[in-house]
GROMACS .gro file of C-alpha atoms in nm:
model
  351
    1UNK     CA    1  13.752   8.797  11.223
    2UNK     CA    2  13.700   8.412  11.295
    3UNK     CA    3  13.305   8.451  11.355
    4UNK     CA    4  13.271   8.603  10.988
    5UNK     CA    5  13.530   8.363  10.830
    6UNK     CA    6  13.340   8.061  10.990
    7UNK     CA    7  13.010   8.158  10.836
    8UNK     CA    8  13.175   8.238  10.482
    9UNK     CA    9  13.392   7.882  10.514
   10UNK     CA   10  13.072   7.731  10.574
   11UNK     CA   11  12.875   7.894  10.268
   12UNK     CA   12  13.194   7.804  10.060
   13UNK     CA   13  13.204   7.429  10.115
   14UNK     CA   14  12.815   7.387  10.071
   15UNK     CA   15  12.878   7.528   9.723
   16UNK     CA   16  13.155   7.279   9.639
   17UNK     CA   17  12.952   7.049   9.774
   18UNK     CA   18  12.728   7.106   9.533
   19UNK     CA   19  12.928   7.074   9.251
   20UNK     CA   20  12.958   6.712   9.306
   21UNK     CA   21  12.642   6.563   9.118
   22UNK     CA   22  12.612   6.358   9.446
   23UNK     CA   23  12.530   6.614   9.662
   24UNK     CA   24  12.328   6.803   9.425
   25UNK     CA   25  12.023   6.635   9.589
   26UNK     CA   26  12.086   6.817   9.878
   27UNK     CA   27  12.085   7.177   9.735
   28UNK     CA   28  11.780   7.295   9.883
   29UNK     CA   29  11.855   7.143  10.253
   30UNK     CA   30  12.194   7.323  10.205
   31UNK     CA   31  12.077   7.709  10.156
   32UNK     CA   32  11.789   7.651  10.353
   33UNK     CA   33  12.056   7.583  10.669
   34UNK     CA   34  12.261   7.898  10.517
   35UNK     CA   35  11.921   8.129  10.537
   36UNK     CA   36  11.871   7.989  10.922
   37UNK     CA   37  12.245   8.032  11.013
   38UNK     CA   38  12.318   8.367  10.877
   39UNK     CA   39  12.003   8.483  10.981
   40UNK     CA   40  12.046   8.404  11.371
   41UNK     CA   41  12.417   8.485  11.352
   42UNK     CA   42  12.328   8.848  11.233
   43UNK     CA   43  12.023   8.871  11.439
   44UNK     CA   44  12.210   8.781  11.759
   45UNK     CA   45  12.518   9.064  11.713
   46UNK     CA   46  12.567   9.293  11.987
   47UNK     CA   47  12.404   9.590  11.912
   48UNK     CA   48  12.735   9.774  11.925
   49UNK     CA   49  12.835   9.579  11.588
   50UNK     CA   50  12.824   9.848  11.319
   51UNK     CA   51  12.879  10.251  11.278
   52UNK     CA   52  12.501  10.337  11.339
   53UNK     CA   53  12.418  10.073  11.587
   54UNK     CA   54  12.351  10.395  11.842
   55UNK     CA   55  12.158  10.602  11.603
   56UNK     CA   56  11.899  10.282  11.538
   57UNK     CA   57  11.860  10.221  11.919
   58UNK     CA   58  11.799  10.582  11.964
   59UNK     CA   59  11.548  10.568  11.711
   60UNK     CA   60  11.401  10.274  11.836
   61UNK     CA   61  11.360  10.377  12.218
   62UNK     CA   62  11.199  10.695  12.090
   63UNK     CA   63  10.923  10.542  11.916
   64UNK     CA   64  10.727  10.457  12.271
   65UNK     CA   65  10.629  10.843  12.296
   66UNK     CA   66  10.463  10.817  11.911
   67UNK     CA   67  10.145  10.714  11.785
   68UNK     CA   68  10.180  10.429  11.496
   69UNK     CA   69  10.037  10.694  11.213
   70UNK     CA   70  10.277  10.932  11.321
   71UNK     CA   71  10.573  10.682  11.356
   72UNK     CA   72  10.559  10.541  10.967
   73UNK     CA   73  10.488  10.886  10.842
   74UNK     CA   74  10.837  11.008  11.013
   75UNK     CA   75  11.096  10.737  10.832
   76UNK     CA   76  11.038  10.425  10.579
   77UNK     CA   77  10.700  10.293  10.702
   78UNK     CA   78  10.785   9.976  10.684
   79UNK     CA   79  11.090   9.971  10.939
   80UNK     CA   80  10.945  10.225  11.155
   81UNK     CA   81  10.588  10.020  11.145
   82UNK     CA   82  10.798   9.717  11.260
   83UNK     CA   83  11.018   9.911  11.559
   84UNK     CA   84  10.691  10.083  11.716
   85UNK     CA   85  10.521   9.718  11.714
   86UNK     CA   86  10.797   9.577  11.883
   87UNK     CA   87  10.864   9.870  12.167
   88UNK     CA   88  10.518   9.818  12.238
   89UNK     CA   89  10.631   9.507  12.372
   90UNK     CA   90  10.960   9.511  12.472
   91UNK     CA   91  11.303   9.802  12.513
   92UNK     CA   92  11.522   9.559  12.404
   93UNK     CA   93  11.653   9.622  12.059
   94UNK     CA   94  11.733   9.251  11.989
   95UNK     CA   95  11.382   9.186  11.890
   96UNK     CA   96  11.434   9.394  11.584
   97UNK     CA   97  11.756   9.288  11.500
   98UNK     CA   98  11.638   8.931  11.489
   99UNK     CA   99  11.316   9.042  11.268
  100UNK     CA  100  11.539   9.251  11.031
  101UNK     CA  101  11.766   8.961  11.029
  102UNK     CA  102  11.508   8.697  10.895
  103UNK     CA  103  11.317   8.935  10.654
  104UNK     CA  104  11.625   9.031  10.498
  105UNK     CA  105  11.786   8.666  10.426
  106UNK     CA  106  11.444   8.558  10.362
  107UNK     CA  107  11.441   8.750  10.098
  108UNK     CA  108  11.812   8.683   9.966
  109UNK     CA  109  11.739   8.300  10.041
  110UNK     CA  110  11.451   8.325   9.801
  111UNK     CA  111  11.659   8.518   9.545
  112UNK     CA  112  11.970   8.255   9.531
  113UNK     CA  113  11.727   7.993   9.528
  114UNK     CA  114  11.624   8.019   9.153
  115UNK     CA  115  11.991   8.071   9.018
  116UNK     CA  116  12.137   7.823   8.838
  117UNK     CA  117  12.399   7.689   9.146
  118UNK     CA  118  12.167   7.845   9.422
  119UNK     CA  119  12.462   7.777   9.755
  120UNK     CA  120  12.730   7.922   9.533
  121UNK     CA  121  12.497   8.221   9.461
  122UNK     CA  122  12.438   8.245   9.825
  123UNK     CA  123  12.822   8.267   9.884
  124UNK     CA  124  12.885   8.529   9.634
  125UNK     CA  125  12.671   8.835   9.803
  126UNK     CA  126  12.734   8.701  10.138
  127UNK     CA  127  13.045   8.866  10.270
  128UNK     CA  128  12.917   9.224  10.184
  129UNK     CA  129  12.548   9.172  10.264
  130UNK     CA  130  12.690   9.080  10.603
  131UNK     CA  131  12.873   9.395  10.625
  132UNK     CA  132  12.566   9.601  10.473
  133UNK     CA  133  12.258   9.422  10.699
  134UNK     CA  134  12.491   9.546  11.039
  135UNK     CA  135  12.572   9.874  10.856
  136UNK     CA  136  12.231   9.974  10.664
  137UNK     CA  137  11.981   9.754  10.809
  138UNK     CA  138  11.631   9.947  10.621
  139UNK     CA  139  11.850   9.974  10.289
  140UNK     CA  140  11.973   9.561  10.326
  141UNK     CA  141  11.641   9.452  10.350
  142UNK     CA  142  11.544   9.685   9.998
  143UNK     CA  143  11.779   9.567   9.852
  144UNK     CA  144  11.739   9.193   9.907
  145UNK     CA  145  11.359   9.247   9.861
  146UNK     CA  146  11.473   9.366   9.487
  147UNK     CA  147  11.701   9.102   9.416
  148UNK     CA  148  11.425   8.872   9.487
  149UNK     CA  149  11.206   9.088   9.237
  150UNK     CA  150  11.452   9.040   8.956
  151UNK     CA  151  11.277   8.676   8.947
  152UNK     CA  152  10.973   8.792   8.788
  153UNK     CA  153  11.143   9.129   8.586
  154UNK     CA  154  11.362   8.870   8.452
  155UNK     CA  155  11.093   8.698   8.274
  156UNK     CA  156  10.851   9.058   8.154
  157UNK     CA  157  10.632   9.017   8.494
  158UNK     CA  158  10.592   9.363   8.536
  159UNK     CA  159  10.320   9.360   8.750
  160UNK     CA  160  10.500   9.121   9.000
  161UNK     CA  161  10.802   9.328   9.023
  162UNK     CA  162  10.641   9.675   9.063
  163UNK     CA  163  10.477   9.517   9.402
  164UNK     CA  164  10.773   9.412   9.496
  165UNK     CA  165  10.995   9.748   9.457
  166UNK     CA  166  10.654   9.912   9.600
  167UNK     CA  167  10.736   9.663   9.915
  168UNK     CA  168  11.117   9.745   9.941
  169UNK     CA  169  11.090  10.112   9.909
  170UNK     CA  170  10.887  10.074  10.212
  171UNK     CA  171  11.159   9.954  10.373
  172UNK     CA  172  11.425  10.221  10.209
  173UNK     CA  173  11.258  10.516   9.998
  174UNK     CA  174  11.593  10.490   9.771
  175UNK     CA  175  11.464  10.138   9.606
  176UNK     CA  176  11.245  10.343   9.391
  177UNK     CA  177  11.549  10.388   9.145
  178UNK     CA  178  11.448  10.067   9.031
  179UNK     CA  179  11.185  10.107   8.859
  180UNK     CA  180  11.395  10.214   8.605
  181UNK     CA  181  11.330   9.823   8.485
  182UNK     CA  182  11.007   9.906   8.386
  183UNK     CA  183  11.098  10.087   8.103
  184UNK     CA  184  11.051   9.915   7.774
  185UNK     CA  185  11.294   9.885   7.519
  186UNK     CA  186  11.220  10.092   7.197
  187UNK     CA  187  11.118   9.764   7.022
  188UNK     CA  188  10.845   9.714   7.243
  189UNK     CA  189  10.760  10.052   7.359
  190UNK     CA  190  10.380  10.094   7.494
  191UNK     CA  191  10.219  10.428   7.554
  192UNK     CA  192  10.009  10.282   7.818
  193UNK     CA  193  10.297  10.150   8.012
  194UNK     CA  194  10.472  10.462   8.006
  195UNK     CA  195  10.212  10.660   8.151
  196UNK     CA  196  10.177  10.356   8.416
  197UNK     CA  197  10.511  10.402   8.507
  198UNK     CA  198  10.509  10.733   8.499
  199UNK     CA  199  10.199  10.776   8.751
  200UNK     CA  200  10.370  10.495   8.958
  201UNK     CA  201  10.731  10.734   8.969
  202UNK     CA  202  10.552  11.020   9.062
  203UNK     CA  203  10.327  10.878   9.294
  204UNK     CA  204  10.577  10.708   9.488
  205UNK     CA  205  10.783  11.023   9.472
  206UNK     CA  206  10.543  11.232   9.606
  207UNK     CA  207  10.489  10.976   9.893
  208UNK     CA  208  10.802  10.870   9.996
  209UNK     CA  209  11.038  11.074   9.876
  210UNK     CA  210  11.004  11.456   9.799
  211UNK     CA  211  10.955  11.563  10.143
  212UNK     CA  212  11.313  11.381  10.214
  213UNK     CA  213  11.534  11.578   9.933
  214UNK     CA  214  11.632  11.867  10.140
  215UNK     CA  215  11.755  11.661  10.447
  216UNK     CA  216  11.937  11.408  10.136
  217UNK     CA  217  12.129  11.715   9.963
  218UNK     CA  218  12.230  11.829  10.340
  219UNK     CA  219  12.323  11.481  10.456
  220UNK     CA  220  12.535  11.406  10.124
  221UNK     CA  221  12.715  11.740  10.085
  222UNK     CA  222  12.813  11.742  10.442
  223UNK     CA  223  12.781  11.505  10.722
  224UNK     CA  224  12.785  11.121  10.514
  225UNK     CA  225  13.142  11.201  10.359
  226UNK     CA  226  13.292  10.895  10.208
  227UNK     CA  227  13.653  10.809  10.046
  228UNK     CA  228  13.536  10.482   9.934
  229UNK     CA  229  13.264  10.501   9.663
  230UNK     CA  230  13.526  10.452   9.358
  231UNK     CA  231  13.650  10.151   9.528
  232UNK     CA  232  13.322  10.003   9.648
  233UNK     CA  233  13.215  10.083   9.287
  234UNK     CA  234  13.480   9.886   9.116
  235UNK     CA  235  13.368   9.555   9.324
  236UNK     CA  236  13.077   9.563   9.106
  237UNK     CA  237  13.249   9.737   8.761
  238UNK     CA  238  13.423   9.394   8.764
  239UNK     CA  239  13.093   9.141   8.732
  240UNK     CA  240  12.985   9.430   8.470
  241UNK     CA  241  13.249   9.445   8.237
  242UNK     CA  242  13.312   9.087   8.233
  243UNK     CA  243  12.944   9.015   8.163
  244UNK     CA  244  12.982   9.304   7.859
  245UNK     CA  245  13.323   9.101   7.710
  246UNK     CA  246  13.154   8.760   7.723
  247UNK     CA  247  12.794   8.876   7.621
  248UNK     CA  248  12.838   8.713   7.249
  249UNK     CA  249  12.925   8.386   7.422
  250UNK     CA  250  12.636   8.374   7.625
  251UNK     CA  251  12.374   8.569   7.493
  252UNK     CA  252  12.236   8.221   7.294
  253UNK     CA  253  12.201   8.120   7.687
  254UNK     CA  254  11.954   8.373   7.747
  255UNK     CA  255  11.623   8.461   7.659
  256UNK     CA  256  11.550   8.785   7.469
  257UNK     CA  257  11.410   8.972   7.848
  258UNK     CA  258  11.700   8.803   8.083
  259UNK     CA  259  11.938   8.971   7.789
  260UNK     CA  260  11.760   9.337   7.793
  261UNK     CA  261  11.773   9.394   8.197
  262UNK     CA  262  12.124   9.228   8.243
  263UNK     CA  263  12.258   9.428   7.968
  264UNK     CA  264  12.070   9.737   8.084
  265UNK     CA  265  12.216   9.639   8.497
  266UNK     CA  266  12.537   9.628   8.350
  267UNK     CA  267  12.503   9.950   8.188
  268UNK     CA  268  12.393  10.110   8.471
  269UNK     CA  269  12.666   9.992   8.699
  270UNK     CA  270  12.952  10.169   8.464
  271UNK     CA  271  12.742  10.445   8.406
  272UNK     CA  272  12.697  10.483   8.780
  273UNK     CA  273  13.050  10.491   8.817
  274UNK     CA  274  13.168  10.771   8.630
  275UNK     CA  275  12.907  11.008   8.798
  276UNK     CA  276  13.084  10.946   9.133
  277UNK     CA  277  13.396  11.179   8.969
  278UNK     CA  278  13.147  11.422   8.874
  279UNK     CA  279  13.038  11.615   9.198
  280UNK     CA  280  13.096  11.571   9.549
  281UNK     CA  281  12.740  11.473   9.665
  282UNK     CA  282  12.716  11.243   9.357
  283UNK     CA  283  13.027  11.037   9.522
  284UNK     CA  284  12.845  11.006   9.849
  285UNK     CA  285  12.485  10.965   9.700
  286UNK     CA  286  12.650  10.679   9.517
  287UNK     CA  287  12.850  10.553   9.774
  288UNK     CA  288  12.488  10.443   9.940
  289UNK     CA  289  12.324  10.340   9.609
  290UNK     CA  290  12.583  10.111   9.566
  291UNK     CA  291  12.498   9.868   9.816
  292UNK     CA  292  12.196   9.822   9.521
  293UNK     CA  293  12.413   9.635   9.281
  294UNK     CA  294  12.491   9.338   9.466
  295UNK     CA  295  12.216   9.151   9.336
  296UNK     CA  296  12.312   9.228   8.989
  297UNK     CA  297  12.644   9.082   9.075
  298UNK     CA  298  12.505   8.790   9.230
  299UNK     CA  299  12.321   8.750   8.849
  300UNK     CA  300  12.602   8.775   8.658
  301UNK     CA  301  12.902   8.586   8.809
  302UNK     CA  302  12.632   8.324   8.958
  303UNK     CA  303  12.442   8.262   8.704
  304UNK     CA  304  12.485   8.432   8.396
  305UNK     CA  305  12.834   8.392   8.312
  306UNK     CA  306  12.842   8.016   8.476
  307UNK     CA  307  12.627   7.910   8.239
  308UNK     CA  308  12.933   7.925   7.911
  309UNK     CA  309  13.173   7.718   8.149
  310UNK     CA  310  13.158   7.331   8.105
  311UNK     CA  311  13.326   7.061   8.288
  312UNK     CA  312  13.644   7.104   8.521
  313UNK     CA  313  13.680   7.445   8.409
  314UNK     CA  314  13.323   7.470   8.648
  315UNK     CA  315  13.551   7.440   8.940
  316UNK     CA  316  13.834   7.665   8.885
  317UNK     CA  317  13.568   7.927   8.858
  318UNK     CA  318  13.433   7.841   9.130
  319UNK     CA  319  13.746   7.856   9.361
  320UNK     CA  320  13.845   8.135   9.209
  321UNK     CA  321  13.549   8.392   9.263
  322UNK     CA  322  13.512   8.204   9.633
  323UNK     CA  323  13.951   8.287   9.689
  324UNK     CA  324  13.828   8.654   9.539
  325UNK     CA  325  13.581   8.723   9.773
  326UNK     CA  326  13.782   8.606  10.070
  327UNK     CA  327  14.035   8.854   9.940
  328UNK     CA  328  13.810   9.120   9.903
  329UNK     CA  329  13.658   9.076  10.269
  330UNK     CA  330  13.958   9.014  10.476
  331UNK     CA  331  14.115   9.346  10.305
  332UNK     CA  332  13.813   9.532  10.405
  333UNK     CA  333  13.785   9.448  10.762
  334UNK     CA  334  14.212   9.483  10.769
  335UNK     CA  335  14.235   9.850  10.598
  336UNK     CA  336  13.823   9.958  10.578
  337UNK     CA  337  13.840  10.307  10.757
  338UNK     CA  338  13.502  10.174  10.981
  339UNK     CA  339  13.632   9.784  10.966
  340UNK     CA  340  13.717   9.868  11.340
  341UNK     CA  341  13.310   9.885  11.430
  342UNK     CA  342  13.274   9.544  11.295
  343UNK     CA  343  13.554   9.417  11.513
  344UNK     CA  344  13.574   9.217  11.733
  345UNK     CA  345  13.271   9.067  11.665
  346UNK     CA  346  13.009   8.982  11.980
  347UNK     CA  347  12.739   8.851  12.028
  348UNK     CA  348  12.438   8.968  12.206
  349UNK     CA  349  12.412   8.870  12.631
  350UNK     CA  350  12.130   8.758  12.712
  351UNK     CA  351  12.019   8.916  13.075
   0.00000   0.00000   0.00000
C-alpha cells in the first residue's frame, strides 16, 4: 500500500499547506506538481494493476488487424481512435496508459483548479479516482471530462457543457446521463431548449448507445455481478445529505444556477440509491454509474460546504475529511473483494 499512501500523503500536506495564507501563493505550482505526479505514477503501473488490465491489452493488440473507421465504430470512438493510433506505432500498451493517464488528470486538474481550495479539492477525489482510472480507464476519463464541464453548467453555459458531455461520452457512451443538467427548472422552462435537448438525447442515443443495450442488459444481469453498489453508494449519500442539512446555511453563498444543479446532484445521488434495492441489474448498472458522482462530491465537501466554515474551525474540517478518506481507502484495499488486483502495486519495466 506505501506507493498509494505516498501519493495521497503528498496531496494531503499540499492542501494544509495551503491553508496557511503564506503558502497560498503557491496554490497553482502545488496542483500543477499533483496533475504531473499522479499522472506519471498511474501512467507508469504495470499493466497487471487492475481487474481488466488483460481485457484492455487484448483489446488493444487486436486493433492492428482493423481499419480506423471500423475500430471507433466497434467501442467509444474516442478510446478506440486513441489505441489504433498508438498500435500503429508501437505493441506496447504503456503508450496508452501514459495517454489515458494525462487526459484524464488533465481534466480533473482543470476541474479542482476553479474550486474554492483547489489542492484540497484535488485530495478529496483522489484516492478513488486512483482506484477507478486503473479499474475503468474509458469511464475515468468521462467522468473527469464532466467534472470539468460542471465549470460552465455551474454558471447557465449550456452550450459549453453540452460539448463537453458530447466529448466524454466519446470516451464512455454512459456520460450521456448527464445531460440530464440541461433541463431547465420550471421557472425558466424554454420550449426551444427542450426540443434542443431532446434532439441532442436522441441523437446521441441513436449514435452511441442503442446498438449497445442488448450486450448492457446481458452484461448487468449476468456476468458484471457486484456486492458493493450500496456501499460504494453511501460514499457519496454522505456529501449529499450533508449538503441537503446545511443548504439554508449556505444557500446565501451561492448563486441562484450553482444552487439549482447542486441541489438537483444531490437529489440524484439519493435517488440513485434507492433504485439499487429495486432490481438486480439496477444494483450492477448503478454500481458502474457510480463512479459518476465523484465530481459532485468533490463540489460539495470542497467547495460548497467549505464556504459556511470560518477560521480554525477551516482546519478541523480539513483534517477531518483528509483522516476520512484515508479511512475509507485503506479499508478498501484491506477488505475490497478485488483490493488484491491493486496489490502490490508495480510499476512498469522498462525493456
Amino acid at each position: 500500500m506505501l506507493p498509494y499512501f505516498s501519493i495521497l500523503s503528498f496531496s494531503a500536506l499540499t492542501a494544509f499547506l495551503i491553508y496557511d495564507s503564506k503558502y497560498r501563493k503557491y496554490d497553482e505550482v502545488f496542483i500543477f506538481l499533483l496533475f504531473i505526479l499522479v499522472s506519471l505514477f498511474l501512467g507508469f503501473r504495470s499493466i497487471e494493476i487492475g481487474p481488466d488490465w488483460f481485457s484492455y491489452k487484448e483489446l488493444f493488440q487486436n486493433q492492428i488487424n482493423f481499419p480506423f473507421i471500423h475500430s471507433i465504430t466497434i467501442g467509444d470512438p474516442a478510446y478506440f481512435g486513441l489505441t489504433w493510433i498508438v498500435r500503429r506505432f508501437t505493441d506496447d500498451i504503456l503508450y496508452v496508459n501514459i495517454s489515458m493517464a494525462f487526459i484524464t488528470m488533465y481534466f480533473y486538474y482543470m476541474f479542482c483548479k476553479f474550486q474554492k481550495y483547489s489542492t484540497f479539492s484535488f485530495f478529496i477525489g483522489l484516492p478513488f479516482l486512483i482506484l477507478f482510472i486503473i479499474n475503468f480507464p474509458r469511464q475515468a476519463a468521462a467522468m473527469t471530462i464532466i467534472a470539468y464541464s460542471m465549470k460552465y453548467i455551474l454558471v447557465g453555459s449550456k452550450k459549453e457543457y453540452l460539448l463537453f458531455i458530447l466529448l466524454a461520452t466519446l470516451f464512455h457512451k454512459t456520460a450521456i446521463v448527464f445531460l440530464v443538467l440541461l433541463v431547465d427548472d420550471l421557472e425558466k422552462f424554454k420550449i426551444r431548449n427542450f426540443l434542443l435537448l431532446s434532439v441532442a438525447m436522441i441523437s446521441f442515443f441513436l449514435l452511441f448507445v442503442s446498438k449497445y443495450i442488448s450486450g448492457y442488459i446481458l452484461n448487468f444481469s449476468t456476468y458484471m455481478q457486484s456486492s458493493a453498489a450500496h456501499l460504494k453508494g453511501m460514499i457519496y449519500l454522505l456529501p449529499a445529505a450533508t449538503y441537503l442539512m446545511f443548504y439554508k446555511q449556505i444557500k446565501h453563498e451561492m448563486s441562484s444556477e450553482e444552487a439549482f444543479i447542486i441541489k438537483r446532484l444531490a437529489m440524484i445521488i439519493i435517488f440513485s440509491y434507492f433504485l439499487i434495492f429495486l432490481h438486480p441489474f439496477l444494483y450492477n448498472a448503478m454500481d458502474r454509474l457510480f463512479i459518476y458522482f465523484l465530481p459532485i462530491e468533490v463540489l460539495i465537501f470542497g467547495n460548497y460546504l467549505i464556504r459556511a466554515i470560518k477560521g480554525n474551525q477551516l482546519l478541523m474540517y480539513m483534517s477531518m475529511i483528509i483522516v476520512y478518506k484515508f479511512v475509507l481507502f485503506f479499508v478498501w484495499l484491506s477488505l475490497g473483494n478485488k483490493s488484491t488486483f491493486f496489490l502490490p502495486f508495480k510499476f512498469y519495466t522498462l525493456p
